[in-house]
Coordinates of C-alpha atoms in Angstrom, one line a residue:
Chain A
M118 CA -21.4 -25.4 10.4
N119 CA -24.4 -24.3 12.5
K120 CA -25.3 -20.6 12.5
L121 CA -26.6 -18.3 15.2
F122 CA -27.7 -14.7 14.8
I123 CA -28.0 -12.3 17.7
D124 CA -29.3 -8.8 17.5
N125 CA -31.2 -6.3 19.7
S126 CA -34.4 -8.3 19.4
I127 CA -32.9 -11.3 21.3
N128 CA -32.8 -10.8 25.0
I129 CA -30.0 -13.0 26.0
E130 CA -27.1 -12.7 28.5
D131 CA -25.4 -16.1 28.4
I132 CA -24.6 -18.3 25.5
V133 CA -23.1 -21.8 25.8
I134 CA -21.5 -23.1 22.6
D135 CA -21.0 -26.8 22.6
Q136 CA -20.6 -27.4 18.9
D137 CA -18.9 -25.7 15.9
L138 CA -20.7 -22.5 15.2
D139 CA -20.9 -19.4 13.0
L140 CA -22.0 -16.7 15.2
K141 CA -23.2 -13.4 13.8
I142 CA -23.6 -10.5 16.2
D143 CA -25.3 -7.3 15.1
F144 CA -26.3 -4.9 17.9
K145 CA -27.3 -1.3 17.2
D146 CA -27.3 1.6 19.7
E147 CA -27.0 -0.9 22.6
K148 CA -25.5 -1.2 26.0
K149 CA -25.5 -4.9 26.8
N150 CA -23.7 -7.5 28.9
L151 CA -23.1 -10.8 27.2
T152 CA -21.1 -13.9 28.2
I153 CA -20.2 -16.5 25.6
N154 CA -18.9 -19.8 27.0
V155 CA -17.0 -21.8 24.5
L156 CA -16.9 -25.5 25.6
P157 CA -14.1 -27.9 24.8
N158 CA -13.3 -29.1 21.2
V159 CA -15.3 -26.4 19.5
C160 CA -14.5 -24.2 16.6
L161 CA -16.3 -20.8 16.9
R162 CA -16.3 -18.2 14.2
V163 CA -17.7 -14.8 15.1
F164 CA -18.7 -12.0 12.7
D165 CA -19.6 -8.9 14.8
T166 CA -20.9 -5.9 13.0
S167 CA -22.4 -4.0 16.0
N168 CA -22.7 -0.2 15.7
N169 CA -22.8 2.6 18.2
T170 CA -22.6 0.2 21.2
K171 CA -21.2 0.2 24.7
N172 CA -21.4 -3.5 25.1
S173 CA -19.5 -5.7 27.6
I174 CA -18.8 -9.1 26.0
T175 CA -16.9 -11.8 27.8
Y176 CA -15.7 -15.0 26.1
N177 CA -14.8 -17.9 28.4
I178 CA -12.7 -20.3 26.4
S179 CA -12.1 -24.0 27.2
E180 CA -9.5 -26.5 25.9
N181 CA -8.9 -27.6 22.4
T182 CA -10.8 -24.7 20.9
Q183 CA -10.3 -22.5 17.9
V184 CA -12.0 -19.1 18.1
I185 CA -11.8 -16.6 15.2
I186 CA -13.5 -13.3 15.8
N187 CA -13.9 -10.6 13.1
K188 CA -15.3 -7.4 14.6
F189 CA -16.2 -4.5 12.4
S190 CA -17.8 -1.6 14.3
I191 CA -18.7 2.0 13.9
D192 CA -18.5 4.3 16.9
C193 CA -17.8 1.5 19.4
S194 CA -17.0 1.8 23.1
D195 CA -17.2 -1.9 23.7
E196 CA -15.3 -3.8 26.3
I197 CA -14.3 -7.3 25.2
T198 CA -12.7 -9.8 27.6
L199 CA -11.2 -13.1 26.5
N200 CA -10.6 -15.6 29.3
I201 CA -8.5 -18.4 27.9
N202 CA -9.0 -20.9 30.7
K203 CA -7.8 -24.2 29.4
E204 CA -4.9 -25.6 27.3
N205 CA -4.7 -25.7 23.5
A206 CA -7.0 -22.8 22.8
K207 CA -6.1 -20.8 19.7
I208 CA -7.7 -17.3 19.3
T209 CA -7.5 -14.9 16.3
F210 CA -9.2 -11.6 17.0
N211 CA -9.3 -9.0 14.2
T212 CA -11.0 -5.7 14.9
S213 CA -11.7 -2.9 12.5
L214 CA -13.2 0.3 13.9
I215 CA -14.6 3.4 12.2
N216 CA -14.8 6.3 14.6
Y217 CA -16.9 9.4 14.2
S218 CA -17.3 10.4 17.9
D219 CA -15.4 10.1 21.3
N220 CA -14.9 6.4 22.1
T221 CA -12.8 4.0 24.1
Y222 CA -12.5 0.5 23.0
R223 CA -11.2 -1.9 25.6
Q224 CA -9.9 -5.4 25.0
T225 CA -8.4 -7.7 27.6
V226 CA -6.9 -11.1 26.9
N227 CA -6.3 -13.3 30.0
H228 CA -4.1 -16.2 29.4
N229 CA -5.0 -18.3 32.5
C230 CA -3.4 -21.6 31.4
M231 CA -0.4 -23.0 29.5
N232 CA -0.1 -23.9 25.8
S233 CA -2.5 -21.3 24.4
E234 CA -2.2 -18.8 21.6
S235 CA -3.9 -15.5 20.9
K236 CA -3.3 -13.1 18.0
I237 CA -5.0 -9.7 18.2
K238 CA -5.0 -7.2 15.4
N239 CA -6.8 -3.9 15.8
H240 CA -7.2 -1.4 13.0
A241 CA -9.1 1.8 13.6
L242 CA -9.9 4.8 11.4
N243 CA -10.5 8.0 13.2
I244 CA -12.5 10.1 10.7
L245 CA -13.0 13.5 12.3
D246 CA -11.3 15.4 15.1
N247 CA -12.7 13.2 18.0
E248 CA -10.9 11.2 20.7
L249 CA -10.3 7.5 20.2
K250 CA -8.7 5.3 22.7
L251 CA -7.7 1.7 22.2
V252 CA -6.8 0.0 25.5
V253 CA -5.5 -3.4 24.8
N254 CA -4.4 -5.6 27.7
G255 CA -2.6 -8.8 27.5
I256 CA -2.2 -10.6 30.8
V257 CA -0.2 -13.8 30.9
K258 CA -0.4 -15.5 34.3
K259 CA 2.4 -17.3 36.1
N260 CA 1.1 -20.8 35.2
S261 CA 0.9 -19.9 31.5
K262 CA 4.0 -21.6 30.2
N263 CA 4.3 -21.9 26.3
T264 CA 1.8 -19.1 25.7
I265 CA 1.9 -17.2 22.5
F266 CA 0.4 -13.7 22.7
R267 CA 0.6 -11.1 20.0
Q268 CA -1.1 -7.8 19.6
D269 CA -0.8 -5.3 16.7
N270 CA -2.6 -2.0 16.9
K271 CA -2.9 0.8 14.4
I272 CA -5.0 4.0 14.2
I273 CA -5.1 6.1 11.1
N274 CA -6.3 9.7 11.6
L275 CA -8.0 11.0 8.5
K276 CA -8.1 14.5 10.0
D277 CA -6.6 15.7 13.3
G278 CA -8.2 13.4 15.8
N279 CA -6.8 12.7 19.2
S280 CA -5.9 9.1 19.1
F281 CA -4.3 7.0 21.8
I282 CA -3.2 3.4 22.0
F283 CA -2.4 1.7 25.3
P284 CA -0.8 -1.6 24.3
N285 CA -0.4 -3.1 27.8
L286 CA 1.4 -6.4 28.3
I287 CA 1.7 -7.9 31.7
V288 CA 3.6 -11.1 31.7
D289 CA 4.4 -13.3 34.7
N290 CA 6.1 -16.2 33.0
H291 CA 9.5 -16.3 31.3
D292 CA 8.7 -19.2 29.0
I293 CA 6.3 -17.5 26.6
E294 CA 6.4 -15.5 23.3
A295 CA 4.8 -12.1 23.4
S296 CA 4.8 -9.0 21.2
H297 CA 2.9 -5.8 21.0
S298 CA 3.0 -2.9 18.6
A299 CA 1.2 0.4 18.2
Y300 CA 1.1 2.9 15.4
I301 CA -0.9 6.2 15.1
G302 CA -0.6 8.3 12.1
K303 CA -2.0 9.2 8.6
F304 CA -1.8 7.2 5.5
D305 CA 1.8 7.3 4.1
E306 CA 2.1 10.2 1.5
D307 CA 4.6 8.1 -0.5
V308 CA 1.9 5.4 -0.9
I309 CA -0.7 7.9 -2.0
F310 CA 1.8 9.5 -4.4
Y311 CA 2.5 6.0 -5.9
L312 CA -1.3 5.3 -6.4
M313 CA -1.8 8.8 -7.9
T314 CA 1.0 8.3 -10.4
R315 CA -1.2 5.6 -11.9
G316 CA -4.1 8.0 -12.4
L317 CA -6.1 7.4 -9.2
T318 CA -7.5 10.6 -7.7
R319 CA -6.5 11.3 -4.0
K320 CA -10.1 10.2 -3.1
D321 CA -9.8 6.9 -5.0
A322 CA -6.4 6.3 -3.5
N323 CA -7.7 6.9 0.0
S324 CA -10.7 4.6 -0.7
L325 CA -8.4 1.8 -1.7
L326 CA -6.3 2.3 1.4
I327 CA -9.3 2.5 3.7
K328 CA -10.7 -0.7 2.2
A329 CA -7.3 -2.5 2.6
F330 CA -6.9 -1.2 6.2
L331 CA -10.4 -2.1 7.4
I332 CA -11.5 -5.1 5.4
N333 CA -8.4 -6.9 4.1
N334 CA -6.9 -7.2 7.5
M335 CA -9.7 -9.7 8.4
S336 CA -10.3 -13.2 7.3
L337 CA -13.8 -12.9 5.8
E338 CA -16.1 -14.7 3.5
E339 CA -17.2 -13.2 0.2
N340 CA -20.7 -12.2 1.4
E341 CA -19.2 -10.6 4.5
I342 CA -16.7 -8.6 2.4
A343 CA -19.7 -7.4 0.2
I344 CA -21.5 -6.2 3.4
L345 CA -18.5 -4.3 4.7
D346 CA -17.5 -3.0 1.2
A347 CA -20.8 -1.1 1.1
V348 CA -20.2 0.4 4.5
V349 CA -16.6 1.4 3.7
K350 CA -17.6 3.1 0.5
N351 CA -19.6 5.6 2.5
V352 CA -16.7 6.7 4.7
Chain B
M307 CA 5.6 15.6 -26.4
L308 CA 7.5 16.9 -23.3
K309 CA 9.4 20.2 -23.1
I310 CA 11.0 21.4 -20.0
D311 CA 12.2 25.0 -20.1
K312 CA 14.7 26.5 -17.6
L313 CA 13.3 24.6 -14.6
N314 CA 14.5 25.5 -11.2
V315 CA 13.5 23.3 -8.3
I316 CA 14.2 23.5 -4.6
V317 CA 13.9 21.0 -1.8
K318 CA 14.3 22.1 1.8
D319 CA 16.1 25.3 0.7
K320 CA 18.5 23.4 -1.6
K321 CA 18.4 23.9 -5.3
I322 CA 18.3 20.5 -7.0
L323 CA 17.4 21.4 -10.6
N324 CA 19.2 24.4 -12.0
D325 CA 17.9 25.9 -15.2
F326 CA 17.1 22.4 -16.5
S327 CA 15.9 22.2 -20.1
I328 CA 15.1 19.3 -22.4
D329 CA 12.9 18.8 -25.4
I330 CA 11.6 15.3 -26.1
K331 CA 9.6 14.9 -29.3
D332 CA 6.9 12.2 -30.1
G333 CA 8.4 8.8 -30.4
E334 CA 11.9 9.8 -29.2
I335 CA 13.9 7.9 -26.6
H336 CA 16.2 10.0 -24.4
A337 CA 18.5 8.8 -21.7
I338 CA 19.9 10.8 -18.8
M339 CA 23.1 9.7 -17.0
G340 CA 24.7 11.4 -14.1
P341 CA 26.5 10.9 -10.8
N342 CA 24.6 10.2 -7.6
G343 CA 22.7 13.2 -6.1
T344 CA 22.7 15.2 -9.3
G345 CA 18.9 15.5 -9.4
K346 CA 17.9 12.7 -11.9
S347 CA 15.3 11.1 -9.7
T348 CA 14.1 14.5 -8.5
L349 CA 13.5 15.4 -12.2
S350 CA 11.3 12.3 -12.6
K351 CA 9.3 13.2 -9.5
V352 CA 8.9 16.8 -10.5
I353 CA 7.6 15.8 -13.9
M354 CA 5.1 13.6 -12.1
G355 CA 4.0 16.4 -9.8
N356 CA 5.3 15.3 -6.4
K357 CA 4.4 18.0 -3.9
N358 CA 7.7 17.6 -1.9
Y359 CA 9.5 19.5 -4.7
K360 CA 8.8 23.2 -5.2
I361 CA 9.2 24.7 -8.7
E362 CA 10.8 28.1 -8.3
S363 CA 10.7 29.0 -12.0
G364 CA 10.5 27.4 -15.4
K365 CA 7.9 25.4 -17.3
I366 CA 7.0 21.8 -17.9
V367 CA 5.0 21.6 -21.1
F368 CA 3.3 18.3 -22.0
N369 CA 1.6 18.0 -25.4
G370 CA 1.4 21.8 -25.6
D371 CA -0.1 22.4 -22.1
V372 CA 1.9 23.8 -19.2
I373 CA 1.4 21.2 -16.5
N374 CA 3.3 22.8 -13.6
D375 CA 0.1 23.1 -11.5
L376 CA -1.6 19.9 -12.4
E377 CA -2.2 17.2 -9.8
T378 CA -0.2 14.0 -10.1
D379 CA -3.2 11.9 -11.0
E380 CA -4.2 14.2 -13.9
R381 CA -0.7 14.1 -15.3
A382 CA -0.9 10.3 -15.2
R383 CA -4.3 10.3 -16.9
R384 CA -2.9 12.6 -19.6
G385 CA -0.4 9.8 -20.4
I386 CA 2.7 10.3 -18.2
F387 CA 4.0 7.2 -16.4
L388 CA 6.8 7.0 -13.9
S389 CA 8.3 3.6 -13.4
M390 CA 9.9 4.1 -10.0
Q391 CA 13.4 3.3 -8.9
N392 CA 12.1 1.5 -5.8
P393 CA 8.5 0.6 -6.3
I394 CA 6.9 0.5 -2.9
S395 CA 4.8 -2.3 -1.4
I396 CA 1.3 -1.6 -0.1
E397 CA -0.1 -3.9 2.5
G398 CA -3.7 -5.0 1.9
V399 CA -4.3 -3.4 -1.6
Q400 CA -4.6 -6.2 -4.1
N401 CA -2.5 -5.6 -7.2
S402 CA -5.2 -6.5 -9.7
E403 CA -7.8 -4.3 -7.9
F404 CA -5.4 -1.4 -8.0
I405 CA -4.6 -1.8 -11.7
K406 CA -8.2 -2.2 -12.6
T407 CA -9.0 1.0 -10.7
A408 CA -6.2 2.7 -12.6
I409 CA -7.5 1.5 -15.9
N410 CA -11.1 2.6 -15.1
A411 CA -9.7 6.1 -14.1
R412 CA -8.9 6.4 -17.8
R413 CA -12.2 5.1 -19.2
N414 CA -15.8 6.4 -19.3
T415 CA -17.2 2.9 -18.8
P416 CA -15.5 0.4 -16.5
I417 CA -13.5 -2.4 -18.1
G418 CA -15.3 -5.8 -18.1
L419 CA -14.0 -8.3 -15.6
Y420 CA -13.4 -11.0 -18.2
E421 CA -11.6 -8.6 -20.6
F422 CA -9.4 -7.4 -17.7
I423 CA -8.5 -10.8 -16.4
K424 CA -7.7 -12.0 -20.0
E425 CA -5.5 -9.0 -20.6
I426 CA -3.6 -8.9 -17.3
T427 CA -3.0 -12.7 -17.4
A428 CA -1.6 -12.4 -21.0
K429 CA 0.7 -9.5 -20.2
A430 CA 2.0 -11.0 -16.9
S431 CA 2.8 -14.2 -18.8
E432 CA 4.8 -12.2 -21.4
L433 CA 6.9 -10.9 -18.6
D434 CA 7.3 -14.3 -16.9
L435 CA 5.6 -12.7 -13.8
K436 CA 4.1 -15.3 -11.5
E437 CA 0.3 -15.2 -11.6
D438 CA 0.1 -14.9 -7.8
M439 CA 1.8 -11.4 -8.1
I440 CA -1.4 -10.3 -9.8
H441 CA -3.6 -11.3 -6.8
R442 CA -1.2 -10.5 -4.1
A443 CA -1.1 -7.1 -2.2
I444 CA 1.0 -4.6 -4.3
N445 CA 4.6 -5.8 -4.2
V446 CA 4.3 -7.4 -0.8
G447 CA 6.9 -10.1 -0.5
A448 CA 8.1 -9.4 -4.1
S449 CA 11.7 -9.4 -5.1
G450 CA 13.3 -6.4 -6.7
G451 CA 12.9 -8.0 -10.1
E452 CA 9.2 -8.8 -9.6
R453 CA 8.6 -5.2 -8.5
K454 CA 10.2 -3.9 -11.8
K455 CA 8.2 -6.4 -13.8
N456 CA 5.1 -5.2 -12.1
E457 CA 5.9 -1.6 -13.2
V458 CA 6.2 -2.8 -16.8
L459 CA 3.0 -4.8 -16.5
Q460 CA 1.3 -1.6 -15.5
I461 CA 2.8 0.2 -18.5
S462 CA 1.4 -2.4 -20.9
L463 CA -2.1 -2.1 -19.3
L464 CA -2.3 1.6 -18.7
K465 CA -0.9 2.5 -22.1
P466 CA 0.9 5.8 -21.4
S467 CA 2.3 8.0 -24.2
F468 CA 5.3 9.2 -22.1
I469 CA 7.3 6.8 -20.0
I470 CA 9.9 7.7 -17.4
L471 CA 12.1 4.7 -16.5
D472 CA 13.9 5.6 -13.3
E473 CA 16.8 3.1 -12.9
L474 CA 14.8 0.3 -14.3
D475 CA 17.9 -1.9 -14.4
S476 CA 18.5 -1.7 -10.6
G477 CA 17.4 -4.9 -8.9
L478 CA 17.1 -6.8 -12.2
D479 CA 19.3 -9.7 -13.2
V480 CA 20.6 -10.0 -16.8
D481 CA 17.8 -12.3 -17.9
S482 CA 15.0 -10.3 -16.2
L483 CA 16.4 -7.0 -17.7
K484 CA 16.3 -8.6 -21.2
K485 CA 12.8 -9.9 -20.7
V486 CA 11.5 -6.5 -19.3
C487 CA 13.2 -4.6 -22.2
E488 CA 11.7 -7.0 -24.8
S489 CA 8.3 -6.3 -23.4
L490 CA 8.9 -2.5 -23.4
N491 CA 10.3 -2.6 -27.0
K492 CA 7.2 -4.5 -28.1
Y493 CA 5.0 -1.8 -26.5
L494 CA 7.0 0.9 -28.3
E495 CA 6.7 -0.9 -31.6
E496 CA 2.9 -1.1 -31.1
N497 CA 2.8 2.5 -29.9
P498 CA 5.4 4.3 -32.0
K499 CA 4.5 7.8 -30.9
T500 CA 5.3 6.9 -27.3
S501 CA 8.3 8.8 -25.9
V502 CA 10.7 7.5 -23.2
L503 CA 13.0 9.1 -20.7
I504 CA 15.5 6.6 -19.3
I505 CA 17.3 7.6 -16.1
T506 CA 20.3 5.3 -15.5
H507 CA 23.8 4.9 -14.2
Y508 CA 24.9 2.2 -16.6
P509 CA 24.7 1.9 -20.4
R510 CA 23.6 -1.8 -20.1
I511 CA 19.9 -1.0 -20.4
L512 CA 20.7 1.3 -23.4
E513 CA 21.9 -1.7 -25.3
Y514 CA 18.3 -3.1 -25.1
I515 CA 16.3 0.1 -25.4
K516 CA 18.3 2.3 -27.8
P517 CA 18.1 6.0 -27.1
R518 CA 18.3 8.7 -29.8
Y519 CA 20.0 11.1 -27.4
V520 CA 22.1 10.5 -24.3
H521 CA 22.4 13.5 -21.9
M522 CA 24.9 13.9 -19.1
M523 CA 23.5 15.6 -16.1
V524 CA 25.6 17.3 -13.5
N525 CA 24.5 19.6 -10.6
G526 CA 20.9 19.8 -11.8
K527 CA 21.4 20.6 -15.4
I528 CA 22.4 18.9 -18.7
V529 CA 26.0 19.6 -19.4
K530 CA 26.6 17.4 -22.5
T531 CA 24.4 15.7 -25.1
G532 CA 25.3 13.0 -27.5
N533 CA 24.3 9.5 -28.6
L534 CA 25.0 6.0 -27.3
T535 CA 28.7 6.7 -27.7
L536 CA 28.5 9.2 -24.9
A537 CA 27.1 6.6 -22.6
L538 CA 29.9 4.2 -23.4
E539 CA 32.4 7.0 -22.9
I540 CA 31.0 7.8 -19.5
E541 CA 31.2 4.1 -18.5
K542 CA 34.8 4.0 -19.7
S543 CA 36.1 7.3 -18.3
G544 CA 33.6 8.3 -15.6
Y545 CA 31.7 11.5 -15.3
S546 CA 34.7 13.6 -14.3
D547 CA 36.9 12.9 -17.3
T548 CA 34.0 12.9 -19.7
F549 CA 33.0 16.4 -18.7
N550 CA 36.5 17.4 -18.0
I551 CA 35.8 18.7 -14.5
S552 CA 37.2 17.8 -11.1
E553 CA 35.4 15.1 -9.1
N554 CA 34.8 17.6 -6.3
K555 CA 32.9 19.8 -8.7
V556 CA 30.8 16.9 -9.9
Y557 CA 29.8 15.9 -6.4
E558 CA 29.5 19.2 -4.8

């Protein structure tokens, strides 16, 4: 598969993807508008490791496409929009966020056609006492028969952060499958106790759970796991 | 090995253990039987240092040291292992990674990957535990039997000196129970100083792992001690008749 790497050094606002592609996005301290147009019959895999960004990224997705996005970000107030415009598009979008300051992460999925599928999974770790908002909108239009839309959102507060999830689902067609869930809380004390009964310190138990929560919820390759492992170890 | 002296424990203002005492010496196997809600599982969690249970008075002494104030993980590293009644599943945490981390918590230098894989594969095979259980997230999608086998797998790899088996037989079919007990007996043969505390409702497990003492526990304390005959008597006559008290008193 072809590879494309985008970071701060590349001044680009529109990308057209007309063949299978591995796209790596790595913006730092950036506020950028980016539109990614995925043309028909394309398989796109995105690995986004942007940090401290306020980006606005829009994906326009055509027919017979498969898009897998793994986004791992620290202190992210990005706004991501997925416009599923044509039939037989299948989207998997896994986000893992580490939050150290006040942030709002917005994600909108517009199902504008029939026979499309999107699965959204957002996991966020709010480290300190800051405010973190996840606004996740799923909009299924009237003409979107046979759509499957699922969103699953979790925020773990390590301390006493103010965390909010807005799992919005606006559906205008009866012939679809849709679900949304939201959980905000701490790691389960029973789970930590179980790990500690095997000799792990509370810190080691937390590290294992953080890694599981942020990394193992995404479908990553070995080298990508190694990159994120190093980041997560410093949490 | 483990001596508990007049332990009183409260949970949410309710006394669960009431002047509980027991003395388990090196290499001894003890069994505790008792009706539901009498404090058997509480006892196992208190020995393991669960913070939900408050010790009002009394001492837990392990290998000569009072461990009342030790953290759970330190108790585990000193050699206490609690095989839980309902081992939980943990999404995303790979079983092998967890067990490897637990092994390394007991070592000065980390275990080599090859040595670890060789050992865990051999022990899992002994237990007829499917290999994918090793690489799966902890107990996710596992049956009750697989969960109990996973507990015993951890015992064989973490090598504790004091094992608490909290209702090991629940969720296990006859064949699986036999297999799990064979594995435990092999471990006890190889490590003869290891002591075991079996918590159970039924004497079936005691046919496979034979205790030296059987204790009957009612209302948070041991009320009668005997041998395997006591367990058979309890099964035949029930707790009320065995202790010669009314059912109301047993369950109060």
